Short mmCIF file of C-alpha atoms and ligand atoms in Angstrom, two decimals:
data_model
loop_
_atom_site.label_atom_id
_atom_site.label_comp_id
_atom_site.label_asym_id
_atom_site.label_seq_id
_atom_site.Cartn_x
_atom_site.Cartn_y
_atom_site.Cartn_z
CA LEU N 1 -19.85 5.75 -24.89
CA SER N 2 -18.66 3.89 -22.15
CA LYS N 3 -20.71 0.50 -21.44
CA MET N 4 -21.65 -0.26 -17.15
CA PRO N 5 -19.37 -2.21 -15.61
CA SER N 6 -20.50 -5.80 -16.02
CA SER N 7 -20.83 -8.04 -11.75
CA ASP N 8 -21.57 -11.00 -13.24
CA MET N 9 -18.79 -12.90 -10.63
CA ALA N 10 -19.26 -16.51 -13.21
CA LYS N 11 -18.32 -14.71 -16.43
CA PHE N 12 -14.88 -12.64 -14.09
CA ARG N 13 -14.81 -16.37 -12.72
CA GLU N 14 -14.66 -17.87 -17.20
CA VAL N 15 -11.34 -14.91 -18.01
CA PHE N 16 -9.52 -15.90 -14.71
CA LYS N 17 -9.30 -19.87 -14.68
CA LYS N 18 -8.80 -19.17 -19.23
CA ALA N 19 -5.97 -16.07 -17.55
CA GLU N 20 -1.96 -17.40 -18.03
CA LYS N 21 -0.55 -13.73 -15.94
CA ILE N 22 -2.71 -11.49 -14.35
CA VAL N 23 -2.03 -9.15 -12.42
CA VAL N 24 -3.22 -8.38 -8.44
CA LEU N 25 -3.10 -4.39 -8.21
CA THR N 26 -4.04 -3.94 -4.17
CA GLY N 27 -4.67 -0.56 -1.53
CA ALA N 28 -5.05 0.28 1.69
CA GLY N 29 -8.98 -0.86 1.03
CA VAL N 30 -7.30 -4.73 1.44
CA SER N 31 -6.50 -4.07 4.84
CA ALA N 32 -9.76 -2.33 5.96
CA GLU N 33 -10.87 -5.20 7.03
CA SER N 34 -7.55 -6.66 9.06
CA GLY N 35 -8.57 -3.48 11.13
CA VAL N 36 -5.74 -1.45 9.36
CA PRO N 37 -6.92 2.55 8.05
CA THR N 38 -7.63 3.12 5.09
CA PHE N 39 -6.04 6.60 4.03
CA ARG N 40 -8.52 8.84 3.39
CA GLY N 41 -11.09 6.33 4.80
CA SER N 42 -12.46 8.08 8.59
CA GLY N 43 -9.29 6.17 10.69
CA GLY N 44 -6.59 8.28 8.38
CA LEU N 45 -6.69 11.06 10.22
CA TRP N 46 -4.10 11.30 12.59
CA ARG N 47 -4.35 14.23 16.11
CA THR N 48 -4.98 17.01 13.91
CA TYR N 49 -3.27 15.44 10.73
CA LYS N 50 -4.56 14.29 8.04
CA SER N 51 -2.10 11.04 6.59
CA GLN N 52 -1.84 13.73 2.94
CA ASP N 53 -0.32 16.37 5.50
CA LEU N 54 2.19 13.89 7.10
CA ALA N 55 3.43 11.67 4.43
CA THR N 56 5.83 14.53 2.44
CA PRO N 57 9.23 15.34 2.60
CA ASP N 58 8.20 19.19 3.68
CA ALA N 59 6.54 17.69 6.77
CA PHE N 60 9.44 15.76 7.75
CA TYR N 61 12.42 18.09 6.96
CA ARG N 62 9.96 20.48 9.57
CA ASP N 63 9.90 18.38 12.58
CA PRO N 64 11.18 14.47 12.28
CA SER N 65 10.13 13.83 15.46
CA LEU N 66 5.90 15.10 14.70
CA VAL N 67 6.21 12.23 11.68
CA TRP N 68 8.95 10.36 12.90
CA GLU N 69 5.45 10.17 16.37
CA PHE N 70 3.00 8.79 12.95
CA TYR N 71 4.72 5.52 11.70
CA HIS N 72 6.05 4.80 14.83
CA TYR N 73 2.45 5.05 15.91
CA ARG N 74 1.56 2.54 12.85
CA ARG N 75 3.82 0.20 13.34
CA GLU N 76 3.41 0.00 16.84
CA VAL N 77 -0.53 -0.68 15.64
CA MET N 78 0.77 -3.39 13.24
CA CYS N 79 2.07 -5.56 15.91
CA THR N 80 -1.74 -6.03 16.17
CA LYS N 81 -2.89 -6.28 12.42
CA LYS N 82 -3.31 -9.92 10.19
CA PRO N 83 -3.67 -11.15 7.49
CA ASN N 84 -8.19 -11.02 6.56
CA ALA N 85 -9.52 -13.04 4.40
CA ALA N 86 -8.71 -10.96 0.92
CA HIS N 87 -4.72 -11.74 1.75
CA VAL N 88 -5.16 -14.91 2.13
CA ALA N 89 -7.30 -15.58 -1.25
CA ILE N 90 -5.05 -13.89 -2.87
CA ALA N 91 -1.23 -15.64 -1.41
CA GLU N 92 -3.28 -19.48 -2.17
CA SER N 93 -4.26 -18.58 -5.09
CA GLN N 94 -1.31 -17.73 -6.37
CA ALA N 95 0.23 -20.51 -5.16
CA LEU N 96 -1.92 -22.42 -7.37
CA ILE N 97 -1.65 -21.02 -10.24
CA ARG N 98 1.82 -20.45 -10.12
CA GLY N 99 1.17 -24.96 -9.53
CA LYS N 100 -0.35 -24.75 -13.18
CA GLY N 101 2.46 -22.65 -14.46
CA ARG N 102 0.86 -20.01 -14.88
CA GLU N 103 1.70 -16.40 -13.24
CA MET N 104 -0.49 -14.26 -10.19
CA THR N 105 2.04 -10.80 -9.35
CA VAL N 106 1.25 -8.75 -6.86
CA VAL N 107 2.14 -4.70 -6.70
CA THR N 108 0.83 -3.21 -3.66
CA GLN N 109 0.61 0.29 -2.46
CA ASN N 110 0.36 -1.06 1.18
CA ILE N 111 3.99 -0.48 3.14
CA ASP N 112 1.93 -2.99 6.00
CA GLU N 113 3.31 -6.20 5.00
CA LEU N 114 -0.02 -8.71 5.04
CA HIS N 115 0.43 -9.82 1.71
CA HIS N 116 3.95 -11.64 2.70
CA ALA N 117 3.11 -11.87 5.83
CA ALA N 118 -0.08 -14.06 3.98
CA GLY N 119 2.34 -15.69 1.79
CA THR N 120 2.61 -14.30 -1.48
CA GLN N 121 5.57 -14.18 -3.20
CA ASP N 122 7.40 -11.96 -5.24
CA VAL N 123 5.17 -8.52 -4.51
CA ILE N 124 5.93 -5.66 -5.65
CA GLU N 125 6.16 -2.81 -3.20
CA LEU N 126 5.58 0.97 -5.27
CA HIS N 127 5.10 2.96 -1.53
CA GLY N 128 8.33 1.09 0.38
CA SER N 129 7.60 -0.05 4.23
CA LEU N 130 6.74 0.97 7.22
CA PHE N 131 9.31 -1.80 9.02
CA ARG N 132 12.56 -0.44 6.65
CA THR N 133 14.20 2.26 7.00
CA LEU N 134 16.26 4.82 5.02
CA CYS N 135 19.30 6.54 5.70
CA ILE N 136 19.07 10.53 4.21
CA LYS N 137 23.10 10.96 5.03
CA CYS N 138 23.80 8.01 3.52
CA GLY N 139 21.39 6.09 1.09
CA ASP N 140 21.53 2.89 3.01
CA THR N 141 18.30 1.42 3.49
CA ARG N 142 17.67 -1.99 6.14
CA ALA N 143 14.41 -4.21 7.41
CA ASN N 144 13.97 -2.56 10.90
CA ARG N 145 10.73 -4.27 12.79
CA ASP N 146 12.45 -3.18 16.15
CA SER N 147 8.83 -1.47 18.92
CA PRO N 148 9.25 0.16 20.01
CA ILE N 149 11.95 2.25 17.02
CA CYS N 150 14.40 3.93 19.94
CA GLU N 151 13.64 4.69 23.37
CA ALA N 152 12.36 7.83 22.64
CA LEU N 153 9.15 6.55 20.95
CA ARG N 154 8.48 4.42 23.82
CA GLY N 155 4.68 4.97 24.61
CA LYS N 156 4.81 8.67 22.04
CA GLY N 157 2.61 8.17 18.48
CA ALA N 158 -1.18 8.45 20.57
CA PRO N 159 -3.43 9.25 18.15
CA ASP N 160 -6.03 11.65 19.55
CA ARG N 161 -6.58 14.50 18.66
CA ASP N 162 -5.15 16.04 22.56
CA THR N 163 -2.60 15.25 22.49
CA LYS N 164 0.34 17.26 22.45
CA ALA N 165 3.39 16.13 20.35
CA SER N 166 6.35 14.58 22.10
CA ASN N 167 9.21 17.61 20.28
CA ILE N 168 11.85 14.73 20.18
CA PRO N 169 15.39 16.67 19.73
CA GLU N 170 17.03 14.93 17.09
CA GLU N 171 19.98 12.81 18.28
CA GLN N 172 16.85 10.37 19.87
CA LEU N 173 15.30 9.88 17.63
CA PRO N 174 16.31 6.53 14.70
CA HIS N 175 19.89 6.86 13.48
CA CYS N 176 21.57 5.03 10.96
CA GLN N 177 24.41 2.11 12.17
CA LYS N 178 26.61 2.95 9.42
CA CYS N 179 27.44 6.59 9.42
CA LYS N 180 24.65 8.04 11.87
CA GLY N 181 22.33 9.86 10.11
CA LEU N 182 19.02 9.98 10.68
CA LEU N 183 16.72 7.07 9.61
CA ARG N 184 13.57 8.07 7.94
CA PRO N 185 10.80 5.58 7.28
CA SER N 186 11.69 4.30 4.41
CA VAL N 187 8.50 4.97 1.99
CA VAL N 188 7.63 7.22 -0.66
CA TRP N 189 6.25 10.31 -0.04
CA PHE N 190 4.10 12.75 -2.09
CA GLY N 191 6.25 14.39 -4.89
CA GLU N 192 8.87 11.78 -4.89
CA MET N 193 9.93 9.19 -7.24
CA LEU N 194 8.79 6.22 -7.10
CA ASP N 195 12.01 2.99 -7.13
CA ASP N 196 13.24 2.49 -10.61
CA ASP N 197 13.81 -0.70 -10.05
CA ILE N 198 10.34 -1.31 -8.04
CA LEU N 199 8.79 1.06 -11.14
CA LEU N 200 10.63 -1.85 -13.62
CA LYS N 201 9.15 -4.37 -12.46
CA ALA N 202 5.69 -2.99 -12.90
CA HIS N 203 5.23 -1.57 -15.35
CA LYS N 204 6.72 -5.18 -17.34
CA ALA N 205 4.13 -7.19 -14.85
CA ILE N 206 0.97 -4.15 -16.43
CA GLY N 207 2.36 -4.55 -20.23
CA GLU N 208 1.73 -8.71 -20.43
CA CYS N 209 -0.55 -8.92 -18.40
CA ASP N 210 -3.99 -10.99 -19.68
CA LEU N 211 -6.34 -10.11 -16.68
CA CYS N 212 -5.75 -7.19 -13.49
CA LEU N 213 -7.50 -7.07 -10.85
CA VAL N 214 -8.23 -3.62 -9.02
CA VAL N 215 -8.12 -4.09 -4.75
CA GLY N 216 -9.65 -1.61 -2.87
CA THR N 217 -7.87 1.57 -4.32
CA SER N 218 -9.37 5.38 -4.51
CA SER N 219 -6.84 5.65 -8.73
CA VAL N 220 -6.92 9.00 -7.48
CA VAL N 221 -1.99 8.97 -6.23
CA TYR N 222 -0.09 8.38 -9.78
CA PRO N 223 0.90 6.94 -10.36
CA ALA N 224 -0.16 3.86 -9.50
CA ALA N 225 -4.10 5.08 -9.99
CA MET N 226 -2.51 4.79 -14.05
CA PHE N 227 -1.39 0.98 -13.37
CA ALA N 228 -5.39 -0.56 -14.34
CA PRO N 229 -7.05 2.01 -17.10
CA GLN N 230 -3.18 1.48 -19.22
CA VAL N 231 -3.85 -2.53 -19.61
CA ALA N 232 -7.67 -1.59 -19.70
CA ALA N 233 -6.69 0.40 -22.81
CA ARG N 234 -5.29 -2.08 -24.54
CA GLY N 235 -8.21 -4.01 -24.43
CA VAL N 236 -7.35 -6.18 -21.59
CA ALA N 237 -9.40 -7.15 -19.03
CA VAL N 238 -10.06 -5.42 -15.60
CA ALA N 239 -12.11 -5.72 -12.89
CA GLU N 240 -12.59 -3.73 -9.37
CA PHE N 241 -13.43 -4.96 -6.32
CA ASN N 242 -13.74 -1.39 -3.84
CA MET N 243 -16.34 -1.16 -1.51
CA GLU N 244 -17.31 2.04 -3.59
CA VAL N 245 -17.45 3.25 -7.77
CA THR N 246 -13.68 4.93 -8.19
CA PRO N 247 -12.63 7.55 -11.03
CA THR N 248 -11.44 4.85 -13.18
CA THR N 249 -14.34 2.36 -12.49
CA GLN N 250 -16.31 2.76 -15.82
CA GLN N 251 -13.00 2.45 -17.45
CA PHE N 252 -13.40 -1.10 -16.78
CA GLY N 253 -14.52 -4.56 -17.39
CA PHE N 254 -15.76 -5.77 -13.76
CA HIS N 255 -16.96 -4.42 -10.76
CA PHE N 256 -17.16 -6.25 -7.74
CA GLN N 257 -19.34 -3.96 -4.60
CA GLY N 258 -18.17 -4.95 -1.58
CA PRO N 259 -16.09 -6.34 1.44
CA CYS N 260 -12.31 -7.38 -0.46
CA GLY N 261 -12.77 -10.08 2.26
CA GLU N 262 -15.86 -11.50 1.01
CA LEU N 263 -15.81 -11.59 -2.36
CA LEU N 264 -12.10 -12.94 -3.06
CA PRO N 265 -12.61 -15.73 -1.33
CA ILE N 266 -15.41 -16.25 -4.27
CA ALA N 267 -13.59 -14.71 -7.33
CA LEU N 268 -10.06 -17.09 -7.22
CA SER N 269 -11.00 -19.86 -5.73
C1 BJW M 1 -12.17 -1.05 0.18
C2 BJW M 1 -13.07 -1.65 1.15
C3 BJW M 1 -12.86 -3.62 1.34
C4 BJW M 1 -12.16 0.23 1.74
N1 BJW M 1 -13.14 -4.22 0.82
N2 BJW M 1 -12.21 -1.85 -0.69
C5 BJW M 1 -0.65 13.20 -12.22
C6 BJW M 1 -1.27 13.89 -12.03
C7 BJW M 1 -2.00 14.01 -10.59
C8 BJW M 1 -1.09 14.69 -10.10
C9 BJW M 1 0.40 13.72 -9.74
C10 BJW M 1 0.28 13.35 -10.99
N3 BJW M 1 1.88 12.98 -11.36
C11 BJW M 1 2.17 12.49 -9.55
C12 BJW M 1 0.85 13.33 -8.49
C13 BJW M 1 1.56 13.97 -7.81
C14 BJW M 1 1.09 12.41 -6.54
C15 BJW M 1 -0.38 12.62 -6.45
O1 BJW M 1 -0.77 11.46 -7.43
N4 BJW M 1 -1.30 13.44 -6.42
C16 BJW M 1 -2.70 13.21 -6.13
C17 BJW M 1 -2.88 12.94 -4.85
C18 BJW M 1 -3.14 13.76 -7.59
N5 BJW M 1 1.80 11.12 -6.80
C19 BJW M 1 3.29 11.73 -6.33
O2 BJW M 1 4.06 12.49 -5.95
C20 BJW M 1 3.73 10.21 -5.93
N6 BJW M 1 4.99 10.67 -7.15
C21 BJW M 1 6.12 11.29 -8.44
O3 BJW M 1 4.98 11.06 -9.10
O4 BJW M 1 6.94 11.00 -8.80
C22 BJW M 1 6.93 12.48 -9.42
C23 BJW M 1 6.56 14.02 -9.65
C24 BJW M 1 6.36 14.22 -7.81
C25 BJW M 1 5.57 14.93 -8.78
C26 BJW M 1 5.22 16.36 -9.58
C27 BJW M 1 5.28 15.09 -10.19
C28 BJW M 1 5.84 14.22 -10.83
C29 BJW M 1 4.18 9.41 -5.49
C30 BJW M 1 3.07 9.19 -4.26
C31 BJW M 1 3.51 8.09 -2.78
C32 BJW M 1 1.89 8.27 -1.89
N7 BJW M 1 2.24 7.99 -1.25
C33 BJW M 1 2.11 7.05 -0.19
C34 BJW M 1 2.21 7.81 1.74
C35 BJW M 1 3.01 6.48 1.26
C36 BJW M 1 2.95 6.10 3.24
C37 BJW M 1 1.37 6.26 4.00
O5 BJW M 1 1.10 5.38 3.75
O6 BJW M 1 2.30 6.85 5.08
O7 BJW M 1 1.08 6.08 0.10
S1 BJW M 1 -0.65 8.53 -0.96
C38 BJW M 1 -0.99 7.03 0.48
O8 BJW M 1 -1.73 7.07 -1.20
C39 BJW M 1 -0.30 6.31 0.06
C40 BJW M 1 -1.57 4.49 -0.66
O9 BJW M 1 -0.31 3.89 -1.08
C41 BJW M 1 -1.93 5.42 -1.45
C42 BJW M 1 -2.95 5.53 -2.22
O10 BJW M 1 -3.70 4.76 -1.38
P1 BJW M 1 -5.53 4.20 -1.39
O11 BJW M 1 -4.19 2.92 -1.41
O12 BJW M 1 -5.73 3.99 -2.93
O13 BJW M 1 -5.48 4.50 -0.37
P2 BJW M 1 -7.36 4.76 -0.20
O14 BJW M 1 -7.85 5.27 1.42
O15 BJW M 1 -7.31 6.49 -0.63
O16 BJW M 1 -8.70 4.35 -0.76
C43 BJW M 1 -8.61 2.76 -0.02
C44 BJW M 1 -9.98 2.10 -0.58
O17 BJW M 1 -10.25 0.65 -0.93
C45 BJW M 1 -11.24 3.41 -0.94
O18 BJW M 1 -11.54 3.46 -2.31
C46 BJW M 1 -12.11 2.64 0.00
O19 BJW M 1 -13.39 2.10 -1.44
C47 BJW M 1 -12.14 0.86 -0.49
N8 BJW M 1 -11.71 0.10 0.21
N9 BJW M 1 -12.43 -0.84 1.87
C48 BJW M 1 -12.59 -3.18 -1.02
N10 BJW M 1 -12.62 -3.99 2.98
ZN1 ZN M 2 24.23 5.61 7.21
#
C-alpha cells in the first residue's frame, strides 16, 4: 500500500540536519524562476518544434544549421539570465555542509551552468553544457562562451514560429580548432549514452547518500529518472520539490509543492 508523501517541512528539516551525505538532483524547474524555459513546459517550443525533436543526433545530422540555430538561441538567452534563490540556497547550503565535514553533491540534468554561476562546487552535469563544444570528427571537447559562436549565426535563431530557417552552409557553422571538423554542442541527446565517468560519479553519490532532494524535474528522462527511486528503494529519505506531482512522487517520503525558489531557502536554511 503506497502512503502519501509528507509535506511537513519541520520533519524534513530534522532529517536534513542529521544527514551526512546529501544528493541534490535537479532539472529544468530549478532554472524556471531565472526565466529559462523548461524543456516540457509552455516555453519549450522553438519555432514549430518541440525541444525533444531537435535534441537528437538525427536532427543534427539531417540539418546541422537548424540545430545550431536552436542552441545558439539558447546560449544567447543565457547571457541575460542569473541564478535564482534556489541555485543560491543550494550553493550556500553546500558550503555550510562541507564546512562541517558533511557532503552535498549536486547532480543536474541542466546544461545552463547556473549551479556553477551560483558557486556550487563539483557539479555533476549529466547532460553536458550549452557552453561546451564537441568535435564530431576528433572528439575534442572544450569550453566556449563566444557570442555569437560563429559569424554566420549572428542575429540568427529567433524563436518565433514564422521565422524561416537560415540554412547556413555547413562550412560556415562552428568548426574545430584542432582538426577543422564540424562542432556540435557538447550535450547528451536522446538515444545517446551519458559519459561513463560522469555516470559513475552520479551512481556513487546516489548509492552512498543518506538523503536525496529531487528539484524541478519531470522525472521522465532516463537514466536520471531512476536515480531518486533507487535511493527511495534503499529506504533512504527522498524529498521532491516541484510545482506538480510527477510519475515518481508516490515513491518518495516528502513532496513539497510550489516554486523551488521559495521552498528551498526555507528547507535548506
Ligand atoms: C518547477 C518549477 C519551479 C517548473 N520550481 N519545480 C528507459 C525507458 C524508456 C526510455 C528510455 C529508457 N532508457 C533510455 C531511454 C530513452 C531516453 C528517455 O529517457 N526517453 C524518455 C523520454 C522516455 N533516454 C535517453 O535517450 C538517454 N540515453 C540513454 O539512456 O542511452 C542509452 C540508451 C539509448 C537508447 C535507448 C535505450 C538506452 C539520454 C537522455 C538525454 C536527455 N537529454 C535532454 C536534452 C539535453 C540537451 C538540451 O537541453 O537540449 O536533457 S532531453 C531533456 O530532458 C533535457 C533535460 O535535462 C531532460 C530532463 O528534463 P527536466 O529537467 O525534467 O525538465 P522538464 O521540462 O521535463 O520538467 C521540468 C519540471 O520542473 C516539471 O516537473 C515542472 O513541474 C517543474 N517546475 N517550474 C519547482 N519554479
Ligand atoms: Zn576536431
